[in-house]
Tab-separated table of C-alpha atoms and ligand atoms in Angstrom:
chain	number	residue	atom	x	y	z
L	98	MET	CA	84.907	265.630	-38.687
L	99	THR	CA	82.252	266.320	-41.330
L	100	ASP	CA	81.930	270.028	-42.124
L	101	SER	CA	78.135	270.276	-42.370
L	102	SER	CA	77.987	274.059	-42.513
L	103	LEU	CA	80.408	274.176	-45.450
L	104	THR	CA	78.396	271.435	-47.175
L	105	LYS	CA	75.269	273.581	-46.865
L	106	VAL	CA	77.021	276.738	-48.108
L	107	LEU	CA	78.335	274.854	-51.154
L	108	GLN	CA	74.941	273.346	-51.938
L	109	ASP	CA	73.196	276.705	-51.593
L	110	THR	CA	75.787	278.477	-53.745
L	111	ALA	CA	75.523	275.831	-56.472
L	112	SER	CA	71.752	276.196	-56.424
L	113	GLN	CA	71.937	280.007	-56.583
L	114	MET	CA	74.226	279.661	-59.590
L	115	ASN	CA	71.643	277.431	-61.308
L	116	ALA	CA	73.374	274.075	-61.048
L	117	ASP	CA	70.775	271.362	-61.687
L	118	LEU	CA	72.704	268.596	-59.960
L	119	PHE	CA	74.752	268.700	-56.764
L	120	GLY	CA	76.143	265.671	-54.984
L	121	ILE	CA	79.074	264.595	-52.860
L	122	ALA	CA	80.867	261.250	-52.971
L	123	ASP	CA	83.253	260.029	-50.309
L	124	ALA	CA	86.568	259.883	-52.175
L	125	SER	CA	87.295	256.480	-50.646
L	126	CYS	CA	84.714	254.991	-53.051
L	127	PHE	CA	87.444	255.117	-55.695
L	128	LEU	CA	89.456	252.596	-53.659
L	129	ASP	CA	86.717	249.992	-54.213
L	130	PRO	CA	88.419	247.164	-56.194
L	131	ALA	CA	85.391	247.079	-58.533
L	132	TYR	CA	86.417	250.511	-59.839
L	133	THR	CA	89.043	250.189	-62.564
L	134	GLY	CA	89.569	253.766	-63.799
L	135	ASN	CA	92.011	256.471	-62.759
L	136	ARG	CA	91.669	257.652	-59.168
L	137	PRO	CA	91.380	261.149	-57.669
L	138	GLN	CA	93.908	260.076	-55.011
L	139	ASP	CA	96.532	260.192	-57.797
L	140	MET	CA	95.787	263.891	-58.296
L	141	MET	CA	95.215	264.933	-54.665
L	142	LYS	CA	96.833	262.655	-52.123
L	143	ASP	CA	94.633	263.600	-49.169
L	144	VAL	CA	91.337	264.005	-51.051
L	145	ARG	CA	88.331	263.305	-48.785
L	146	SER	CA	85.328	264.375	-50.877
L	147	VAL	CA	84.400	264.627	-54.540
L	148	ILE	CA	81.765	267.266	-55.272
L	149	ILE	CA	79.715	266.700	-58.414
L	150	LEU	CA	78.027	269.558	-60.234
L	151	GLY	CA	75.767	269.144	-63.227
L	152	VAL	CA	73.626	271.161	-65.590
L	153	ALA	CA	70.863	269.868	-67.842
L	154	VAL	CA	71.531	270.209	-71.567
L	155	PRO	CA	68.535	271.757	-73.399
L	156	ARG	CA	66.488	269.156	-75.294
L	157	GLY	CA	66.512	271.316	-78.420
L	158	ALA	CA	70.199	270.583	-78.862
L	159	PHE	CA	69.442	266.860	-79.172
L	160	GLU	CA	66.304	267.157	-81.225
L	161	SER	CA	68.222	268.919	-84.007
L	162	LEU	CA	70.715	266.044	-84.406
L	163	PRO	CA	72.343	265.019	-86.663
L	164	ALA	CA	71.855	268.113	-88.866
L	165	GLY	CA	72.402	270.452	-85.935
L	166	ARG	CA	75.716	268.967	-84.806
L	167	ALA	CA	77.469	272.327	-84.658
L	168	GLU	CA	74.659	273.759	-82.528
L	169	TYR	CA	74.694	270.660	-80.323
L	170	THR	CA	78.468	270.876	-79.850
L	171	ASN	CA	78.282	274.579	-79.097
L	172	THR	CA	75.523	273.965	-76.553
L	173	LEU	CA	77.649	271.312	-74.833
L	174	MET	CA	80.602	273.692	-74.657
L	175	ALA	CA	78.357	276.384	-73.181
L	176	ALA	CA	77.396	273.868	-70.486
L	177	THR	CA	81.081	273.133	-69.837
L	178	ALA	CA	81.803	276.868	-69.512
L	179	THR	CA	78.863	277.306	-67.124
L	180	LEU	CA	80.082	274.460	-64.943
L	181	ARG	CA	83.578	275.905	-64.835
L	182	LEU	CA	82.266	279.163	-63.413
L	183	ILE	CA	80.191	277.418	-60.762
L	184	ALA	CA	83.028	275.048	-59.835
L	185	PHE	CA	85.532	277.900	-59.560
L	186	GLN	CA	83.244	279.809	-57.214
L	187	LEU	CA	82.823	276.717	-55.013
L	188	ALA	CA	86.552	275.993	-55.034
L	189	ARG	CA	87.211	279.525	-53.783
L	190	LEU	CA	84.647	279.110	-51.018
L	191	ILE	CA	86.242	275.835	-49.938
L	192	GLU	CA	89.661	277.462	-49.698
L	193	LYS	CA	88.265	280.444	-47.762
L	194	ASN	CA	87.169	277.854	-45.207
L	195	GLY	CA	90.708	276.572	-44.784
L	196	TYR	CA	90.689	273.529	-47.074
L	197	ARG	CA	92.158	272.770	-50.493
L	198	ALA	CA	90.212	272.354	-53.751
L	199	THR	CA	90.939	271.615	-57.395
L	200	ILE	CA	88.641	271.177	-60.394
L	201	VAL	CA	88.690	267.985	-62.494
L	202	PRO	CA	88.869	268.411	-66.297
L	203	THR	CA	85.654	267.489	-68.081
L	204	GLU	CA	84.794	266.537	-71.638
L	205	GLY	CA	84.718	269.703	-73.695
L	206	SER	CA	87.445	271.466	-71.741
L	207	GLU	CA	90.834	271.681	-73.471
L	208	PHE	CA	92.169	269.162	-70.979
L	209	GLY	CA	89.180	266.880	-70.571
L	210	TYR	CA	88.157	263.300	-71.122
L	211	TRP	CA	89.418	262.593	-74.630
L	212	TYR	CA	92.785	264.194	-74.003
L	213	ALA	CA	93.661	262.821	-70.556
L	214	ASP	CA	95.147	259.522	-71.694
L	215	ARG	CA	95.593	259.016	-75.431
L	216	GLU	CA	96.124	255.290	-75.052
L	217	THR	CA	93.051	254.364	-73.050
L	218	LEU	CA	90.951	257.509	-73.563
L	219	LYS	CA	90.100	257.250	-69.884
L	220	ALA	CA	89.531	260.460	-67.969
L	221	ASN	CA	91.718	261.526	-65.021
L	222	MET	CA	88.944	260.059	-62.904
L	223	SER	CA	85.416	258.993	-63.691
L	224	ILE	CA	83.090	261.851	-62.812
L	225	LYS	CA	80.197	259.567	-63.737
L	226	TYR	CA	81.281	256.984	-61.174
L	227	ALA	CA	81.517	259.673	-58.495
L	228	ALA	CA	78.045	260.895	-59.482
L	229	TYR	CA	76.728	257.331	-59.208
L	230	ARG	CA	78.265	256.928	-55.764
L	231	ALA	CA	76.834	260.315	-54.790
L	232	GLY	CA	73.356	258.995	-55.625
L	233	LEU	CA	72.730	261.263	-58.620
L	234	GLY	CA	71.845	258.439	-61.027
L	235	ASN	CA	73.163	255.211	-62.507
L	236	PHE	CA	74.717	254.056	-65.759
L	237	GLY	CA	73.032	253.534	-69.097
L	238	ILE	CA	74.382	250.920	-71.457
L	239	ASN	CA	75.734	253.894	-73.439
L	240	HIS	CA	78.043	254.434	-70.446
L	241	LEU	CA	76.491	257.776	-69.619
L	242	LEU	CA	75.018	258.722	-66.284
L	243	THR	CA	71.237	258.500	-66.422
L	244	THR	CA	69.539	260.804	-63.964
L	245	LYS	CA	65.964	260.691	-62.730
L	246	GLU	CA	65.104	264.195	-63.844
L	247	PHE	CA	67.123	264.679	-67.040
L	248	GLY	CA	68.013	261.156	-68.210
L	249	PRO	CA	71.468	261.230	-69.831
L	250	ARG	CA	71.047	264.872	-70.988
L	251	VAL	CA	73.424	266.298	-68.408
L	252	ARG	CA	76.893	267.787	-68.355
L	253	MET	CA	78.987	267.403	-65.211
L	254	THR	CA	82.157	268.487	-63.526
L	255	ALA	CA	83.808	267.611	-60.211
L	256	ILE	CA	85.800	269.298	-57.468
L	257	LEU	CA	88.308	267.410	-55.338
L	258	THR	CA	88.791	268.611	-51.791
L	259	ASP	CA	90.426	267.552	-48.554
L	260	ALA	CA	87.330	268.782	-46.689
L	261	GLU	CA	85.170	266.027	-45.234
L	262	LEU	CA	81.685	266.908	-46.446
L	263	ASN	CA	78.260	265.291	-45.936
L	264	THR	CA	77.791	262.421	-48.366
L	265	GLU	CA	74.827	260.426	-49.650
L	266	LYS	CA	73.815	257.711	-47.161
L	267	GLU	CA	70.884	256.112	-48.983
L	268	ASP	CA	71.041	252.633	-50.536
L	269	PRO	CA	72.767	252.863	-53.919
L	270	LEU	CA	70.856	252.367	-57.171
L	271	PRO	CA	71.714	249.305	-59.295
L	272	LEU	CA	74.847	250.099	-61.299
L	273	VAL	CA	73.073	249.822	-64.674
L	274	ASN	CA	69.647	251.329	-65.301
L	275	ARG	CA	67.013	248.563	-65.478
L	276	ALA	CA	65.374	250.186	-68.511
L	277	CYS	CA	68.394	249.250	-70.635
L	278	SER	CA	67.577	245.525	-70.591
L	279	THR	CA	64.529	246.031	-72.822
L	280	CYS	CA	65.613	249.071	-74.832
L	281	ARG	CA	69.001	248.862	-76.619
L	282	LYS	CA	68.218	251.887	-78.822
L	283	CYS	CA	71.644	253.436	-78.294
L	284	ILE	CA	73.334	250.266	-79.574
L	285	ALA	CA	71.275	250.321	-82.754
L	286	VAL	CA	71.760	254.024	-83.496
L	287	CYS	CA	75.522	254.308	-82.899
L	288	PRO	CA	77.115	255.048	-86.309
L	289	ALA	CA	80.510	253.882	-85.053
L	290	GLY	CA	79.377	250.546	-83.615
L	291	ALA	CA	80.976	251.612	-80.346
L	292	ILE	CA	78.381	250.192	-77.936
L	293	SER	CA	78.215	246.420	-77.500
L	294	GLU	CA	75.364	244.178	-76.429
L	295	ASP	CA	77.333	243.141	-73.353
L	296	GLY	CA	77.534	246.759	-72.193
L	297	ALA	CA	81.137	247.373	-73.207
L	298	ILE	CA	82.020	250.603	-74.984
L	299	ASP	CA	84.847	251.088	-77.457
L	300	ARG	CA	86.049	254.626	-76.698
L	301	HIS	CA	88.402	254.627	-79.682
L	302	LYS	CA	85.591	253.914	-82.135
L	303	CYS	CA	83.521	256.759	-80.695
L	304	ALA	CA	86.494	259.171	-80.641
L	305	ASP	CA	87.638	258.216	-84.141
L	306	TYR	CA	84.158	258.918	-85.447
L	307	MET	CA	83.819	262.308	-83.750
L	308	PHE	CA	87.364	263.582	-84.163
L	309	GLY	CA	87.953	261.951	-87.549
L	310	GLU	CA	84.752	261.803	-89.537
L	311	LEU	CA	82.998	264.707	-87.818
L	312	GLY	CA	86.109	266.883	-87.438
L	313	GLY	CA	85.604	267.369	-83.712
L	314	LEU	CA	81.868	267.973	-83.666
L	315	ARG	CA	80.143	265.810	-81.082
L	316	CYS	CA	77.763	263.020	-82.134
L	317	GLY	CA	75.194	262.655	-79.345
L	318	LEU	CA	72.919	260.169	-81.118
L	319	CYS	CA	73.094	257.701	-78.218
L	320	VAL	CA	71.729	260.455	-75.985
L	321	LYS	CA	69.105	261.645	-78.460
L	322	VAL	CA	67.442	258.226	-78.728
L	323	CYS	CA	67.488	257.461	-75.017
L	324	PRO	CA	63.934	257.350	-73.641
L	325	LEU	CA	65.047	258.051	-70.060
O	670	SF4	S1	68.986	254.237	-75.129
O	670	SF4	FE1	67.980	252.564	-74.010
O	670	SF4	S2	69.622	251.032	-73.716
O	670	SF4	FE2	70.608	252.981	-74.233
O	670	SF4	S3	71.058	253.962	-72.254
O	670	SF4	FE3	69.057	254.732	-72.907
O	670	SF4	S4	67.585	253.313	-71.925
O	670	SF4	FE4	69.581	252.331	-71.858
O	671	SF4	S1	78.443	259.588	-79.222
O	671	SF4	FE1	77.869	258.701	-81.233
O	671	SF4	S2	79.649	257.468	-81.822
O	671	SF4	FE2	79.859	257.878	-79.631
O	671	SF4	S3	78.897	256.124	-78.614
O	671	SF4	FE3	77.293	257.702	-78.816
O	671	SF4	S4	76.253	257.221	-80.761
O	671	SF4	FE4	78.217	256.103	-80.751
């Protein structure tokens, strides 16, 4: 049975801790054959809900790119640290209510995104897909989540839990943001040529550029130019 009171406590706590985005996806969405990434069920066998938390990244960090790459990277890592604190607090609350919880690694954590699978560079599970299914936004052609309020300028994390929480029931947005069909700015700006016209992204090209040429500093140009 859905635990509505726990859902409300988690939402309120996230809000008090200044999370800008909060959403819950039914974990079964990852069993949809259209989803081709790694699944949370591989990490937590009896996972029922995926909680998404997000914070907006200050615009100043993008406006200073590319000269301010170190500042941009540091700002992203500050967002990752902030999300960790919020997620840990929520995970503790979930367990105090008799359920289990674990926090998914995100880009910018020592164990996140780029480090999960060296071959495919796919994350342990797609937090962006969970956020899409939770109704928080849809995908840009740059493969980032585009949100109504902050466009792609968000940082996110996720909590897996066996608690059955209230999930989004509204009609889903189209998978890809309609604005992308007439924009294509991220394709043109990408210095690594990682984003294709057909919407495919070459993760290795992006990673090689950031971890090779930039020595680990993040690039962010595809976010900077996005008008959303
Ligand atoms: S820059 Fe343009 S094409 Fe790229 S994600 Fe943003 S809106 Fe879509
Ligand atoms: S972060 Fe930079 S290299 Fe990676 S896809 Fe975006 S623009 Fe291209």
